[in-house]
Each structure stands twice: as C-alpha cells, then as structure tokens.
mmCIF file of C-alpha atoms and ligand atoms in Angstrom:
data_model
loop_
_atom_site.group_PDB
_atom_site.id
_atom_site.type_symbol
_atom_site.label_atom_id
_atom_site.label_comp_id
_atom_site.label_asym_id
_atom_site.label_seq_id
_atom_site.Cartn_x
_atom_site.Cartn_y
_atom_site.Cartn_z
ATOM 1 C CA MET A 23 -77.693 101.019 -70.389
ATOM 2 C CA PRO A 24 -79.431 103.716 -68.338
ATOM 3 C CA GLU A 25 -80.029 106.790 -70.501
ATOM 4 C CA LEU A 26 -81.105 110.265 -69.415
ATOM 5 C CA PRO A 27 -84.781 109.288 -68.939
ATOM 6 C CA GLU A 28 -83.841 106.356 -66.680
ATOM 7 C CA VAL A 29 -81.527 108.584 -64.633
ATOM 8 C CA GLU A 30 -84.250 111.224 -64.258
ATOM 9 C CA VAL A 31 -86.785 108.583 -63.225
ATOM 10 C CA SER A 32 -84.242 107.213 -60.728
ATOM 11 C CA ARG A 33 -83.864 110.724 -59.305
ATOM 12 C CA LEU A 34 -87.633 111.178 -59.048
ATOM 13 C CA GLY A 35 -87.901 107.745 -57.413
ATOM 14 C CA ILE A 36 -85.363 108.344 -54.642
ATOM 15 C CA ASP A 37 -85.827 112.106 -54.107
ATOM 16 C CA PRO A 38 -88.690 111.932 -51.575
ATOM 17 C CA HIS A 39 -86.670 109.405 -49.542
ATOM 18 C CA VAL A 40 -83.298 111.189 -49.492
ATOM 19 C CA ARG A 41 -84.089 114.931 -49.516
ATOM 20 C CA GLY A 42 -83.592 116.392 -46.033
ATOM 21 C CA GLN A 43 -82.179 113.116 -44.706
ATOM 22 C CA ILE A 44 -79.072 112.971 -42.521
ATOM 23 C CA ILE A 45 -76.430 110.463 -43.605
ATOM 24 C CA GLN A 46 -75.632 108.543 -40.425
ATOM 25 C CA GLN A 47 -73.132 106.395 -42.226
ATOM 26 C CA PHE A 48 -71.724 106.125 -45.750
ATOM 27 C CA ILE A 49 -70.725 102.520 -46.347
ATOM 28 C CA VAL A 50 -68.451 101.532 -49.236
ATOM 29 C CA ARG A 51 -68.223 97.758 -49.685
ATOM 30 C CA ASN A 52 -66.408 97.911 -53.011
ATOM 31 C CA ALA A 53 -64.645 101.120 -54.061
ATOM 32 C CA SER A 54 -63.540 99.716 -57.438
ATOM 33 C CA LEU A 55 -66.002 101.467 -59.696
ATOM 34 C CA ARG A 56 -65.005 103.129 -62.977
ATOM 35 C CA TRP A 57 -63.183 105.674 -60.852
ATOM 36 C CA PRO A 58 -62.296 104.524 -57.326
ATOM 37 C CA VAL A 59 -64.673 105.811 -54.660
ATOM 38 C CA ASP A 60 -62.733 108.098 -52.289
ATOM 39 C CA LEU A 61 -62.858 106.246 -48.972
ATOM 40 C CA ARG A 62 -62.347 109.511 -47.084
ATOM 41 C CA LEU A 63 -65.998 110.203 -47.974
ATOM 42 C CA GLN A 64 -66.975 107.814 -45.199
ATOM 43 C CA GLU A 65 -65.749 110.556 -42.839
ATOM 44 C CA THR A 66 -66.737 113.611 -44.952
ATOM 45 C CA LEU A 67 -70.342 112.496 -45.314
ATOM 46 C CA LYS A 68 -70.903 111.395 -41.722
ATOM 47 C CA ASN A 69 -73.901 113.404 -40.407
ATOM 48 C CA ALA A 70 -74.144 115.379 -43.662
ATOM 49 C CA THR A 71 -77.638 116.408 -44.767
ATOM 50 C CA ILE A 72 -78.790 115.791 -48.333
ATOM 51 C CA THR A 73 -80.367 119.159 -49.122
ATOM 52 C CA HIS A 74 -81.707 118.403 -52.582
ATOM 53 C CA THR A 75 -81.230 116.293 -55.699
ATOM 54 C CA ALA A 76 -80.550 117.274 -59.296
ATOM 55 C CA ARG A 77 -79.463 115.774 -62.586
ATOM 56 C CA ARG A 78 -76.978 116.905 -65.241
ATOM 57 C CA GLY A 79 -76.797 114.726 -68.337
ATOM 58 C CA LYS A 80 -76.626 111.182 -66.989
ATOM 59 C CA TYR A 81 -75.279 112.254 -63.588
ATOM 60 C CA LEU A 82 -77.645 112.013 -60.635
ATOM 61 C CA ILE A 83 -76.551 114.657 -58.126
ATOM 62 C CA LEU A 84 -77.022 114.696 -54.344
ATOM 63 C CA TYR A 85 -76.256 118.095 -52.823
ATOM 64 C CA CYS A 86 -74.906 117.729 -49.309
ATOM 65 C CA ALA A 87 -74.390 120.080 -46.353
ATOM 66 C CA CYS A 88 -71.625 118.581 -44.226
ATOM 67 C CA GLU A 89 -71.258 118.664 -40.459
ATOM 68 C CA ASP A 90 -68.265 121.040 -40.753
ATOM 69 C CA ASP A 91 -70.356 123.463 -42.880
ATOM 70 C CA ALA A 92 -68.673 122.341 -46.101
ATOM 71 C CA GLN A 93 -71.040 122.123 -49.071
ATOM 72 C CA GLY A 94 -70.586 119.571 -51.773
ATOM 73 C CA ALA A 95 -72.235 117.424 -54.395
ATOM 74 C CA LEU A 96 -72.102 113.702 -54.973
ATOM 75 C CA LEU A 97 -72.142 112.864 -58.680
ATOM 76 C CA ILE A 98 -73.589 109.408 -59.206
ATOM 77 C CA HIS A 99 -73.218 107.812 -62.642
ATOM 78 C CA LEU A 100 -75.021 104.510 -63.261
ATOM 79 C CA GLY A 101 -72.570 103.385 -65.957
ATOM 80 C CA MET A 102 -73.745 100.344 -67.942
ATOM 81 C CA SER A 103 -75.701 98.516 -65.270
ATOM 82 C CA GLY A 104 -75.992 100.657 -62.137
ATOM 83 C CA SER A 105 -79.161 101.343 -60.176
ATOM 84 C CA VAL A 106 -80.209 102.976 -56.910
ATOM 85 C CA ARG A 107 -83.048 102.001 -54.611
ATOM 86 C CA ILE A 108 -84.394 102.542 -51.123
ATOM 87 C CA VAL A 109 -84.219 99.586 -48.717
ATOM 88 C CA ALA A 110 -85.173 98.878 -45.112
ATOM 89 C CA PRO A 111 -82.212 99.144 -42.704
ATOM 90 C CA ASP A 112 -82.078 95.388 -42.076
ATOM 91 C CA THR A 113 -82.019 94.430 -45.776
ATOM 92 C CA PRO A 114 -78.944 92.241 -46.291
ATOM 93 C CA ALA A 115 -76.547 93.520 -48.935
ATOM 94 C CA GLN A 116 -76.572 91.305 -52.012
ATOM 95 C CA LYS A 117 -73.739 90.733 -54.444
ATOM 96 C CA HIS A 118 -72.971 93.967 -56.369
ATOM 97 C CA ASP A 119 -74.566 96.196 -53.676
ATOM 98 C CA HIS A 120 -71.448 98.378 -53.425
ATOM 99 C CA ILE A 121 -72.540 101.494 -51.490
ATOM 100 C CA ASP A 122 -75.125 102.387 -48.800
ATOM 101 C CA TRP A 123 -76.252 105.770 -47.517
ATOM 102 C CA VAL A 124 -77.590 104.939 -44.048
ATOM 103 C CA PHE A 125 -80.445 107.172 -42.799
ATOM 104 C CA GLU A 126 -82.424 106.894 -39.573
ATOM 105 C CA THR A 127 -85.238 104.758 -40.974
ATOM 106 C CA HIS A 128 -83.952 103.437 -44.319
ATOM 107 C CA ARG A 129 -81.010 103.249 -46.668
ATOM 108 C CA LEU A 130 -80.192 104.358 -50.199
ATOM 109 C CA ARG A 131 -78.343 101.495 -51.903
ATOM 110 C CA TYR A 132 -76.169 101.573 -55.049
ATOM 111 C CA HIS A 133 -76.051 98.355 -57.081
ATOM 112 C CA ASP A 134 -73.791 97.871 -60.119
ATOM 113 C CA PRO A 135 -72.851 94.397 -61.450
ATOM 114 C CA ARG A 136 -70.479 95.656 -64.163
ATOM 115 C CA ARG A 137 -68.988 98.488 -62.060
ATOM 116 C CA PHE A 138 -68.777 101.015 -64.929
ATOM 117 C CA GLY A 139 -70.614 103.529 -62.755
ATOM 118 C CA SER A 140 -69.092 106.036 -60.369
ATOM 119 C CA VAL A 141 -69.692 108.048 -57.214
ATOM 120 C CA ILE A 142 -67.598 111.231 -57.142
ATOM 121 C CA TRP A 143 -67.479 114.049 -54.563
ATOM 122 C CA HIS A 144 -67.198 117.680 -55.611
ATOM 123 C CA ASP A 145 -66.470 120.249 -52.893
ATOM 124 C CA LEU A 146 -68.368 123.370 -53.901
ATOM 125 C CA ALA A 147 -65.673 125.525 -52.260
ATOM 126 C CA VAL A 148 -63.424 124.423 -55.127
ATOM 127 C CA GLY A 149 -65.764 125.869 -57.720
ATOM 128 C CA ASP A 150 -69.066 125.647 -59.531
ATOM 129 C CA LEU A 151 -70.264 122.112 -60.169
ATOM 130 C CA ASN A 152 -70.687 122.765 -63.897
ATOM 131 C CA LEU A 153 -66.939 123.384 -64.106
ATOM 132 C CA HIS A 154 -66.238 119.830 -62.891
ATOM 133 C CA PRO A 155 -64.165 117.997 -65.543
ATOM 134 C CA ARG A 156 -66.894 115.338 -65.962
ATOM 135 C CA LEU A 157 -69.555 117.973 -66.663
ATOM 136 C CA LEU A 158 -67.568 120.671 -68.467
ATOM 137 C CA SER A 159 -67.919 119.323 -72.009
ATOM 138 C CA LEU A 160 -71.587 118.375 -71.737
ATOM 139 C CA GLY A 161 -74.044 120.046 -74.095
ATOM 140 C CA ILE A 162 -77.136 121.929 -73.007
ATOM 141 C CA GLU A 163 -79.927 120.102 -71.134
ATOM 142 C CA PRO A 164 -82.744 119.060 -73.511
ATOM 143 C CA PHE A 165 -85.440 120.550 -71.263
ATOM 144 C CA ASP A 166 -83.608 123.849 -70.820
ATOM 145 C CA ASP A 167 -85.737 126.649 -72.280
ATOM 146 C CA ALA A 168 -82.593 127.892 -74.036
ATOM 147 C CA PHE A 169 -82.462 124.668 -76.075
ATOM 148 C CA THR A 170 -84.400 125.691 -79.168
ATOM 149 C CA GLY A 171 -84.210 125.078 -82.897
ATOM 150 C CA GLU A 172 -82.200 128.287 -83.228
ATOM 151 C CA TYR A 173 -79.774 127.055 -80.566
ATOM 152 C CA PHE A 174 -79.310 123.715 -82.344
ATOM 153 C CA TYR A 175 -78.888 125.456 -85.691
ATOM 154 C CA GLN A 176 -76.250 127.870 -84.367
ATOM 155 C CA HIS A 177 -74.285 125.136 -82.577
ATOM 156 C CA SER A 178 -74.206 122.770 -85.554
ATOM 157 C CA ARG A 179 -72.873 125.064 -88.304
ATOM 158 C CA ASN A 180 -69.298 123.747 -88.084
ATOM 159 C CA ARG A 181 -70.267 120.066 -87.760
ATOM 160 C CA SER A 182 -69.758 118.054 -90.930
ATOM 161 C CA GLN A 183 -70.444 114.695 -89.255
ATOM 162 C CA ALA A 184 -73.735 112.861 -89.741
ATOM 163 C CA ILE A 185 -76.642 114.195 -87.687
ATOM 164 C CA LYS A 186 -77.123 110.840 -85.899
ATOM 165 C CA VAL A 187 -73.479 110.881 -84.763
ATOM 166 C CA ALA A 188 -73.662 114.555 -83.725
ATOM 167 C CA LEU A 189 -76.775 113.943 -81.624
ATOM 168 C CA LEU A 190 -75.145 110.975 -79.910
ATOM 169 C CA ALA A 191 -71.956 112.937 -79.118
ATOM 170 C CA GLY A 192 -73.820 114.909 -76.460
ATOM 171 C CA ASP A 193 -71.781 118.087 -76.774
ATOM 172 C CA ILE A 194 -74.563 120.075 -78.479
ATOM 173 C CA VAL A 195 -77.399 118.659 -76.388
ATOM 174 C CA VAL A 196 -77.153 115.869 -73.775
ATOM 175 C CA GLY A 197 -79.461 112.916 -73.315
ATOM 176 C CA VAL A 198 -80.059 111.736 -76.873
ATOM 177 C CA GLY A 199 -78.723 108.201 -76.566
ATOM 178 C CA ASN A 200 -78.598 105.626 -79.341
ATOM 179 C CA ILE A 201 -82.239 104.577 -79.118
ATOM 180 C CA TYR A 202 -83.587 108.111 -78.919
ATOM 181 C CA ALA A 203 -81.380 109.437 -81.741
ATOM 182 C CA SER A 204 -82.958 107.005 -84.223
ATOM 183 C CA GLU A 205 -86.464 107.775 -82.933
ATOM 184 C CA VAL A 206 -86.001 111.552 -83.062
ATOM 185 C CA LEU A 207 -84.712 111.498 -86.650
ATOM 186 C CA PHE A 208 -87.574 109.242 -87.776
ATOM 187 C CA ARG A 209 -90.116 111.653 -86.301
ATOM 188 C CA CYS A 210 -88.288 114.577 -87.976
ATOM 189 C CA LYS A 211 -88.166 112.741 -91.346
ATOM 190 C CA ILE A 212 -84.406 113.374 -91.543
ATOM 191 C CA HIS A 213 -81.993 110.789 -92.971
ATOM 192 C CA PRO A 214 -79.474 109.816 -90.243
ATOM 193 C CA GLU A 215 -76.489 110.319 -92.568
ATOM 194 C CA THR A 216 -77.404 113.949 -93.338
ATOM 195 C CA SER A 217 -74.455 116.276 -92.756
ATOM 196 C CA THR A 218 -75.231 118.205 -89.574
ATOM 197 C CA LYS A 219 -74.158 121.579 -90.914
ATOM 198 C CA SER A 220 -76.409 121.182 -93.947
ATOM 199 C CA LEU A 221 -79.558 121.079 -91.792
ATOM 200 C CA THR A 222 -81.932 123.986 -92.279
ATOM 201 C CA LEU A 223 -83.311 126.102 -89.463
ATOM 202 C CA ALA A 224 -86.694 124.449 -90.003
ATOM 203 C CA GLN A 225 -85.130 120.986 -89.609
ATOM 204 C CA SER A 226 -83.223 122.176 -86.539
ATOM 205 C CA LYS A 227 -86.508 123.342 -85.006
ATOM 206 C CA ARG A 228 -88.042 119.914 -85.619
ATOM 207 C CA ILE A 229 -85.047 118.237 -83.993
ATOM 208 C CA ALA A 230 -85.167 120.424 -80.856
ATOM 209 C CA ALA A 231 -88.915 119.896 -80.508
ATOM 210 C CA GLN A 232 -88.744 116.117 -81.002
ATOM 211 C CA VAL A 233 -85.781 115.682 -78.626
ATOM 212 C CA LYS A 234 -87.924 117.198 -75.868
ATOM 213 C CA ILE A 235 -91.019 115.172 -76.833
ATOM 214 C CA VAL A 236 -89.248 111.803 -77.144
ATOM 215 C CA LEU A 237 -87.261 112.157 -73.901
ATOM 216 C CA GLN A 238 -90.298 113.430 -71.960
ATOM 217 C CA ALA A 239 -92.364 110.501 -73.240
ATOM 218 C CA ALA A 240 -89.689 108.110 -71.955
ATOM 219 C CA ILE A 241 -89.640 109.824 -68.545
ATOM 220 C CA ASP A 242 -93.441 109.705 -68.381
ATOM 221 C CA LYS A 243 -93.329 106.004 -69.238
ATOM 222 C CA GLY A 244 -90.909 105.453 -66.361
ATOM 223 C CA GLY A 245 -93.143 107.368 -63.987
ATOM 224 C CA SER A 246 -95.213 104.237 -63.509
ATOM 225 C CA THR A 247 -92.155 102.532 -61.987
ATOM 226 C CA LEU A 248 -91.537 105.136 -59.258
ATOM 227 C CA LYS A 249 -92.926 102.946 -56.472
ATOM 228 C CA ASP A 250 -90.445 100.243 -57.484
ATOM 229 C CA PHE A 251 -87.569 102.267 -56.064
ATOM 230 C CA VAL A 252 -88.617 101.241 -52.556
ATOM 231 C CA ASN A 253 -87.770 97.739 -51.346
ATOM 232 C CA SER A 254 -87.310 96.442 -54.857
ATOM 233 C CA ASP A 255 -84.788 94.030 -56.259
ATOM 234 C CA GLY A 256 -82.747 96.850 -57.773
ATOM 235 C CA LYS A 257 -83.739 96.091 -61.318
ATOM 236 C CA SER A 258 -86.340 98.837 -61.533
ATOM 237 C CA GLY A 259 -85.830 102.137 -63.272
ATOM 238 C CA TYR A 260 -85.453 100.565 -66.694
ATOM 239 C CA PHE A 261 -88.366 100.548 -69.028
ATOM 240 C CA GLN A 262 -89.187 99.651 -72.586
ATOM 241 C CA MET A 263 -90.864 102.118 -74.884
ATOM 242 C CA HIS A 264 -92.695 101.287 -78.052
ATOM 243 C CA TYR A 265 -90.209 102.240 -80.758
ATOM 244 C CA ASN A 266 -91.006 103.325 -84.311
ATOM 245 C CA VAL A 267 -87.656 102.269 -85.770
ATOM 246 C CA TYR A 268 -85.159 101.251 -83.054
ATOM 247 C CA ASP A 269 -84.292 97.533 -83.193
ATOM 248 C CA ARG A 270 -86.933 96.959 -85.898
ATOM 249 C CA ALA A 271 -84.733 96.133 -88.938
ATOM 250 C CA GLY A 272 -86.797 94.430 -91.652
ATOM 251 C CA GLU A 273 -90.103 95.184 -89.909
ATOM 252 C CA PRO A 274 -92.666 97.481 -91.563
ATOM 253 C CA CYS A 275 -92.457 101.239 -91.045
ATOM 254 C CA THR A 276 -95.328 102.425 -88.849
ATOM 255 C CA VAL A 277 -96.039 105.219 -91.366
ATOM 256 C CA CYS A 278 -95.435 103.793 -94.877
ATOM 257 C CA GLY A 279 -95.140 100.044 -94.338
ATOM 258 C CA ARG A 280 -91.760 99.688 -96.031
ATOM 259 C CA ALA A 281 -88.991 97.723 -94.291
ATOM 260 C CA ILE A 282 -86.969 99.539 -91.620
ATOM 261 C CA GLN A 283 -83.256 99.583 -92.441
ATOM 262 C CA ARG A 284 -80.260 99.153 -90.160
ATOM 263 C CA ILE A 285 -76.877 100.794 -90.759
ATOM 264 C CA VAL A 286 -73.821 101.264 -88.524
ATOM 265 C CA GLN A 287 -72.545 104.783 -87.798
ATOM 266 C CA ALA A 288 -69.525 105.347 -85.537
ATOM 267 C CA GLN A 289 -69.791 101.715 -84.362
ATOM 268 C CA ARG A 290 -73.428 102.162 -83.284
ATOM 269 C CA ALA A 291 -76.533 100.754 -84.956
ATOM 270 C CA THR A 292 -78.914 103.228 -86.561
ATOM 271 C CA TYR A 293 -82.464 102.364 -87.649
ATOM 272 C CA PHE A 294 -84.463 104.393 -90.137
ATOM 273 C CA CYS A 295 -87.022 104.299 -92.972
ATOM 274 C CA ALA A 296 -85.384 105.221 -96.278
ATOM 275 C CA HIS A 297 -88.769 106.244 -97.684
ATOM 276 C CA CYS A 298 -89.909 108.505 -94.819
ATOM 277 C CA GLN A 299 -86.367 109.807 -94.207
ATOM 278 C CA PRO A 300 -84.995 110.317 -97.739
ATOM 279 C CA ALA A 301 -81.365 111.289 -98.236
ATOM 280 C CA THR A 302 -80.968 114.898 -99.354
ATOM 281 C CA GLN A 303 -78.463 115.853 -102.032
HETATM 282 ZN ZN1 ZN B 412 -91.661 104.840 -93.711
#
C-alpha cells in the first residue's frame, strides 16, 4: 500500500511534467473508484492549468486554474494499489488505466487495479482545502516545523491507547503507517504497547525526531526511482527499505541479537525487540 513517502515521491516524480501544463482533455475510462469520479470534471478541467502540486497526508494535490477563472484542487488518493505516471500521447491505455490528463506533449495517467483510490475535486470558492471532509481530521504533517516533541506530548495526554495504535491513527501526526510505526518505536526504544499518555516529554521528543528521520529516509530511498515516473509500466514509486524490525519475526535484532517478536494490535501486525524496547510499569 502506498504510504506517505511513496505519495511524496510520486508527487516529486510527476511535478516537473504537470506543473504549468494545460489540461487539453480529462479522460475518465472508469469512474468507479472508492468514490465515483465526478464526470462533470471532464468539462470543468478542460483547458485548466495545473499551477502547482502539493501533498497532505496521503493525498497528492493538483491545484488548478480553470478556464472560467474558478480555482480548485484535485485530491488524488492512491488507495491500496494506485499509481501515477507520465506517458507519451500515443501510449495505449492498459487494463486498470482509469484516468488520463492529456497535455500538449504527454499525458499523466492514473492506474489502480483494486480501485480503492480516488480523484476528488474541491472548488476553492467553497472554502479552504484543509476544511475538506477528507482532510479535516488529519493530524499535523510530520515535516511541519510545528511538529515537535512538545507538540506530540501535548496532543497525547488524553490518549490511553497503545502508542503504536495512536501513531497509526494519524490524527496526531499523519504519515506513520504500519511499517514506519514499528521502525520508529524500535529506534526510540519504546515498547509498542506503552500507554500513549504515559509517555514522557523526553520520549515524545524522540518520537517526533524519529518520525521525521524514518519518513525522510524512505523518501530519499524513493528518490532514485524518480526517472521511473516517465514512460514506465506504472509499477514504480514503490520501494523497499531495509527494516530493523518490520516483517522480521524470529530474526535477530540488529542491536542485541535477540529474536524480533510479532504481536497484533488493532488488527495490525507490530514488530519489536522486547529487550531493546522493554515494557514500562
Ligand atoms: Zn534488541
């Protein structure tokens, strides 16, 4: 599943090819994504200019200036299996290539076999994008300067759930998916079942710092795939990191050599080293 780093790398990969481009045609071959694609967009986006790109959580955002002076944003979510890439105009659409943005010299193409993704339009005349229902409950961005140990500490005082579950919920800070939650807690030497509100300020500072480090490392790793967004098979943008604990049950801890353990929290697998991440009483 694409996580925040994959979405950011996707944005970096397509940005030079879509920014400033005029959408000659917006083609929807299959509107049945997680939420139906509004077919009126084929008219709204005709001759619109993509002014810039952004990202919020796992939403890739294309800001558009429309022909009738309306301003809006397309929120693209990659769901479980979605991807975007740049293709030559004569590239035949393959199965699962659901949407094309047609520019003068190339196309942006959205591919999604499982169709859990979405492409949603937000008219900025209606209100600020951050007030959109899909974005409203999202936590702070991990790379926001305001996301500090103090911020995490203050926003976790009323949370009795386990720290792994609270990180995954995304309402304190976005982007810490299942893989990264295990990795962050290993690096912080915090047991994943620790009650969130029991964390000290010092532990909160370690968490904020490691969230930034782990996610940035993943984005940097994906940077080597940026060229793959052009004329690729649509499978680029996903990359494997070397993990300390994730998916390593029974294998030796990279620090102490003891076996990595696997537990299930809120229906999701958690990996940790019971020696390096001791439970606190
Ligand atoms: Zn260990």
